[in-house]
PDB file of C-alpha atoms in Angstrom:
ATOM      1  CA  MET Y   1      31.872   2.800 -27.948  1.00  0.00           C
ATOM      2  CA  GLU Y   2      34.635   3.140 -25.588  1.00  0.00           C
ATOM      3  CA  PHE Y   3      38.373   2.000 -26.698  1.00  0.00           C
ATOM      4  CA  THR Y   4      38.374  -0.923 -24.373  1.00  0.00           C
ATOM      5  CA  GLU Y   5      35.471  -2.266 -26.073  1.00  0.00           C
ATOM      6  CA  TRP Y   6      36.453  -1.725 -29.547  1.00  0.00           C
ATOM      7  CA  VAL Y   7      39.783  -3.260 -29.005  1.00  0.00           C
ATOM      8  CA  SER Y   8      37.724  -6.667 -27.435  1.00  0.00           C
ATOM      9  CA  LEU Y   9      35.793  -6.623 -30.751  1.00  0.00           C
ATOM     10  CA  SER Y  10      38.809  -6.557 -33.050  1.00  0.00           C
ATOM     11  CA  ALA Y  11      40.200  -9.853 -30.705  1.00  0.00           C
ATOM     12  CA  ARG Y  12      36.917 -11.997 -31.234  1.00  0.00           C
ATOM     13  CA  LEU Y  13      37.112 -10.658 -34.842  1.00  0.00           C
ATOM     14  CA  PHE Y  14      40.684 -11.665 -35.331  1.00  0.00           C
ATOM     15  CA  GLU Y  15      39.497 -15.157 -33.867  1.00  0.00           C
ATOM     16  CA  GLY Y  16      36.555 -15.513 -35.759  1.00  0.00           C
ATOM     17  CA  ALA Y  17      38.514 -14.902 -38.803  1.00  0.00           C
ATOM     18  CA  GLY Y  18      41.242 -17.711 -37.968  1.00  0.00           C
ATOM     19  CA  VAL Y  19      38.271 -20.068 -37.552  1.00  0.00           C
ATOM     20  CA  ALA Y  20      36.613 -18.856 -40.683  1.00  0.00           C
ATOM     21  CA  VAL Y  21      40.100 -19.601 -42.572  1.00  0.00           C
ATOM     22  CA  MET Y  22      40.209 -22.889 -41.475  1.00  0.00           C
ATOM     23  CA  VAL Y  23      36.714 -23.926 -42.518  1.00  0.00           C
ATOM     24  CA  VAL Y  24      36.444 -22.274 -45.795  1.00  0.00           C
ATOM     25  CA  GLY Y  25      39.725 -22.763 -46.354  1.00  0.00           C
ATOM     26  CA  THR Y  26      39.032 -26.676 -45.696  1.00  0.00           C
ATOM     27  CA  ILE Y  27      36.024 -26.663 -47.715  1.00  0.00           C
ATOM     28  CA  VAL Y  28      37.455 -24.832 -50.547  1.00  0.00           C
ATOM     29  CA  SER Y  29      39.795 -27.309 -50.870  1.00  0.00           C
ATOM     30  CA  ILE Y  30      38.351 -30.012 -50.769  1.00  0.00           C
ATOM     31  CA  VAL Y  31      36.228 -28.496 -53.689  1.00  0.00           C
ATOM     32  CA  LEU Y  32      39.029 -27.981 -55.597  1.00  0.00           C
ATOM     33  CA  VAL Y  33      40.932 -31.238 -54.906  1.00  0.00           C
ATOM     34  CA  LEU Y  34      37.648 -33.309 -56.189  1.00  0.00           C
ATOM     35  CA  VAL Y  35      37.228 -31.031 -58.983  1.00  0.00           C
ATOM     36  CA  HIS Y  36      41.039 -31.889 -59.938  1.00  0.00           C
ATOM     37  CA  TYR Y  37      40.378 -35.610 -58.968  1.00  0.00           C
ATOM     38  CA  ARG Y  38      37.352 -35.805 -61.905  1.00  0.00           C
ATOM     39  CA  ARG Y  39      39.391 -34.126 -64.556  1.00  0.00           C
ATOM     40  CA  GLY Y  40      42.293 -37.476 -64.033  1.00  0.00           C
ATOM     41  CA  GLY Y  41      44.408 -35.699 -61.932  1.00  0.00           C
ATOM     42  CA  GLY Y  42      43.605 -38.146 -59.001  1.00  0.00           C
ATOM     43  CA  GLU Y  43      47.296 -39.586 -58.266  1.00  0.00           C
ATOM     44  CA  HIS Y  44      48.354 -36.373 -56.441  1.00  0.00           C
ATOM     45  CA  ALA Y  45      44.976 -35.541 -54.889  1.00  0.00           C
ATOM     46  CA  PHE Y  46      45.502 -36.518 -51.224  1.00  0.00           C
ATOM     47  CA  ARG Y  47      48.791 -34.358 -51.040  1.00  0.00           C
ATOM     48  CA  SER Y  48      47.448 -31.829 -52.717  1.00  0.00           C
ATOM     49  CA  LEU Y  49      44.514 -31.602 -50.180  1.00  0.00           C
ATOM     50  CA  ARG Y  50      46.846 -32.093 -47.279  1.00  0.00           C
ATOM     51  CA  GLU Y  51      48.417 -29.217 -48.935  1.00  0.00           C
ATOM     52  CA  LYS Y  52      45.892 -27.211 -48.889  1.00  0.00           C
ATOM     53  CA  VAL Y  53      44.289 -27.726 -45.605  1.00  0.00           C
ATOM     54  CA  GLY Y  54      48.126 -27.601 -44.674  1.00  0.00           C
ATOM     55  CA  ARG Y  55      48.066 -23.852 -45.484  1.00  0.00           C
ATOM     56  CA  ALA Y  56      44.247 -23.224 -44.193  1.00  0.00           C
ATOM     57  CA  ILE Y  57      44.922 -24.250 -41.281  1.00  0.00           C
ATOM     58  CA  LEU Y  58      48.669 -22.038 -40.749  1.00  0.00           C
ATOM     59  CA  LEU Y  59      46.604 -18.741 -41.815  1.00  0.00           C
ATOM     60  CA  GLY Y  60      44.007 -20.018 -39.776  1.00  0.00           C
ATOM     61  CA  LEU Y  61      46.363 -20.107 -36.483  1.00  0.00           C
ATOM     62  CA  GLU Y  62      48.506 -16.586 -37.282  1.00  0.00           C
ATOM     63  CA  LEU Y  63      44.642 -14.964 -36.339  1.00  0.00           C
ATOM     64  CA  LEU Y  64      44.243 -17.059 -33.724  1.00  0.00           C
ATOM     65  CA  VAL Y  65      47.551 -15.859 -32.070  1.00  0.00           C
ATOM     66  CA  ALA Y  66      47.060 -12.396 -33.351  1.00  0.00           C
ATOM     67  CA  ALA Y  67      43.772 -12.377 -31.338  1.00  0.00           C
ATOM     68  CA  ASP Y  68      45.462 -13.505 -28.384  1.00  0.00           C
ATOM     69  CA  ILE Y  69      48.065 -11.188 -28.355  1.00  0.00           C
ATOM     70  CA  ILE Y  70      45.419  -8.396 -28.712  1.00  0.00           C
ATOM     71  CA  ARG Y  71      42.894  -9.585 -26.260  1.00  0.00           C
ATOM     72  CA  THR Y  72      46.323 -10.315 -23.695  1.00  0.00           C
ATOM     73  CA  VAL Y  73      48.013  -6.577 -24.305  1.00  0.00           C
ATOM     74  CA  SER Y  74      44.356  -5.137 -24.026  1.00  0.00           C
ATOM     75  CA  GLU Y  75      43.057  -6.384 -20.560  1.00  0.00           C
ATOM     76  CA  GLU Y  76      45.207  -5.448 -16.947  1.00  0.00           C
ATOM     77  CA  PRO Y  77      48.477  -7.800 -18.028  1.00  0.00           C
ATOM     78  CA  THR Y  78      48.740 -10.053 -15.135  1.00  0.00           C
ATOM     79  CA  LEU Y  79      51.238 -12.970 -14.659  1.00  0.00           C
ATOM     80  CA  ARG Y  80      48.680 -15.703 -14.941  1.00  0.00           C
ATOM     81  CA  GLY Y  81      47.649 -14.009 -18.425  1.00  0.00           C
ATOM     82  CA  VAL Y  82      50.743 -13.470 -19.512  1.00  0.00           C
ATOM     83  CA  VAL Y  83      52.216 -17.181 -19.220  1.00  0.00           C
ATOM     84  CA  VAL Y  84      48.765 -18.257 -20.524  1.00  0.00           C
ATOM     85  CA  LEU Y  85      49.401 -16.410 -23.985  1.00  0.00           C
ATOM     86  CA  GLY Y  86      53.086 -17.579 -23.534  1.00  0.00           C
ATOM     87  CA  LEU Y  87      52.037 -21.243 -23.784  1.00  0.00           C
ATOM     88  CA  ILE Y  88      49.276 -20.763 -26.292  1.00  0.00           C
ATOM     89  CA  VAL Y  89      51.699 -18.851 -28.672  1.00  0.00           C
ATOM     90  CA  LEU Y  90      54.197 -21.599 -28.119  1.00  0.00           C
ATOM     91  CA  ILE Y  91      51.866 -24.526 -28.877  1.00  0.00           C
ATOM     92  CA  ARG Y  92      50.591 -22.232 -32.151  1.00  0.00           C
ATOM     93  CA  THR Y  93      53.802 -21.503 -33.159  1.00  0.00           C
ATOM     94  CA  PHE Y  94      55.267 -25.183 -32.956  1.00  0.00           C
ATOM     95  CA  LEU Y  95      52.091 -26.165 -34.677  1.00  0.00           C
ATOM     96  CA  SER Y  96      52.535 -23.824 -37.426  1.00  0.00           C
ATOM     97  CA  PHE Y  97      56.543 -24.488 -37.421  1.00  0.00           C
ATOM     98  CA  THR Y  98      55.891 -28.003 -38.347  1.00  0.00           C
ATOM     99  CA  LEU Y  99      53.090 -27.730 -41.030  1.00  0.00           C
ATOM    100  CA  ALA Y 100      55.340 -25.351 -42.331  1.00  0.00           C
ATOM    101  CA  VAL Y 101      58.045 -27.873 -42.595  1.00  0.00           C
ATOM    102  CA  GLU Y 102      55.898 -30.776 -43.535  1.00  0.00           C
ATOM    103  CA  LEU Y 103      54.418 -28.553 -46.647  1.00  0.00           C
ATOM    104  CA  GLU Y 104      57.677 -26.831 -47.456  1.00  0.00           C
ATOM    105  CA  GLY Y 105      59.729 -30.100 -47.243  1.00  0.00           C
ATOM    106  CA  HIS Y 106      62.719 -27.626 -45.785  1.00  0.00           C
ATOM    107  CA  TRP Y 107      63.478 -25.792 -42.803  1.00  0.00           C
ATOM    108  CA  PRO Y 108      61.594 -22.353 -42.862  1.00  0.00           C
ATOM    109  CA  TRP Y 109      65.537 -20.657 -42.516  1.00  0.00           C
ATOM    110  CA  ARG Y 110      66.443 -21.824 -45.497  1.00  0.00           C
ATOM    111  CA  SER Y 111      63.710 -20.528 -47.509  1.00  0.00           C
ATOM    112  CA  ALA Y 112      65.292 -17.426 -48.500  1.00  0.00           C
ATOM    113  CA  GLU Y 113      68.288 -19.907 -49.871  1.00  0.00           C
ATOM    114  CA  ILE Y 114      66.420 -22.076 -51.495  1.00  0.00           C
ATOM    115  CA  ARG Y 115      64.319 -19.309 -53.658  1.00  0.00           C
ATOM    116  CA  GLY Y 116      67.881 -17.436 -54.206  1.00  0.00           C
ATOM    117  CA  VAL Y 117      69.248 -20.776 -55.907  1.00  0.00           C
ATOM    118  CA  HIS Y 118      66.093 -21.357 -57.537  1.00  0.00           C
ATOM    119  CA  ALA Y 119      66.545 -17.457 -59.143  1.00  0.00           C
ATOM    120  CA  GLN Y 120      69.535 -17.856 -60.294  1.00  0.00           C
ATOM    121  CA  GLY Y 121      68.895 -21.281 -61.960  1.00  0.00           C
ATOM    122  CA  ARG Y 122      70.942 -23.153 -60.212  1.00  0.00           C
ATOM    123  CA  LEU Y 123      68.746 -25.924 -58.517  1.00  0.00           C
ATOM    124  CA  ALA Y 124      67.196 -27.979 -61.388  1.00  0.00           C
ATOM    125  CA  THR Y 125      64.861 -30.499 -60.130  1.00  0.00           C
ATOM    126  CA  PRO Y 126      66.251 -32.876 -57.991  1.00  0.00           C
ATOM    127  CA  GLU Y 127      68.071 -36.011 -59.793  1.00  0.00           C
ATOM    128  CA  PRO Y 128      67.215 -39.559 -58.430  1.00  0.00           C
ATOM    129  CA  ARG Y 129      70.050 -40.510 -56.315  1.00  0.00           C
ATOM    130  CA  PRO Y 130      71.580 -43.156 -56.804  1.00  0.00           C
ATOM    131  CA  GLY Y 131      70.604 -46.397 -55.026  1.00  0.00           C
ATOM    132  CA  PRO Y 132      70.654 -50.091 -54.544  1.00  0.00           C
ATOM    133  CA  GLY Y 133      71.338 -51.723 -58.153  1.00  0.00           C
ATOM    134  CA  ARG Y 134      71.493 -48.140 -59.843  1.00  0.00           C
ATOM    135  CA  ALA Y 135      74.935 -46.847 -61.077  1.00  0.00           C
ATOM    136  CA  PRO Y 136      75.516 -43.135 -60.759  1.00  0.00           C
ATOM    137  CA  GLN Y 137      75.352 -41.462 -63.965  1.00  0.00           C
ATOM    138  CA  ALA Y 138      78.119 -39.140 -65.087  1.00  0.00           C
ATOM    139  CA  HIS Y 139      76.471 -35.722 -64.766  1.00  0.00           C
ATOM    140  CA  GLU Y 140      75.812 -36.815 -61.074  1.00  0.00           C
ATOM    141  CA  THR Y 141      79.215 -37.230 -60.217  1.00  0.00           C
ATOM    142  CA  GLN Y 142      81.286 -34.331 -61.359  1.00  0.00           C
ATOM    143  CA  PRO Y 143      80.409 -31.047 -59.716  1.00  0.00           C
ATOM    144  CA  PRO Y 144      79.039 -28.320 -60.902  1.00  0.00           C
ATOM    145  CA  SER Y 145      79.902 -25.645 -63.231  1.00  0.00           C
ATOM    146  CA  GLU Y 146      79.835 -21.765 -62.262  1.00  0.00           C
ATOM    147  CA  HIS Y 147      78.245 -19.641 -64.650  1.00  0.00           C
TER     148      HIS Y 147
END
């Protein structure tokens, strides 16, 4: 088997792995949520299912992008091939980005900052914000003390 055949096979394997991750991840997510729902935890079942399926899709998209990159680099690079790869990567990156924001609840570049704040113990569970008909509590109006 020649090198180009190996590279082509690896691209197909990455594509298959990407599709398999999305399909198997979705099935496993459904099973896990159904088991959790039957044990009495139904109030968060839909959110949990969306998060689990979203993570499977994110991982699958990453593998599909890797397959596209391998295929484009391994073949004779043409302007058309590079443009098509660029569009595919752009679309899949946008999908990955929006899914990550929806799942994590914050912009991806804030992840390190939020992890650092959690590690320092400065970020507790969010307290309810004052709304109509609710006065702020004393601990909500005072600035946090430095450690």
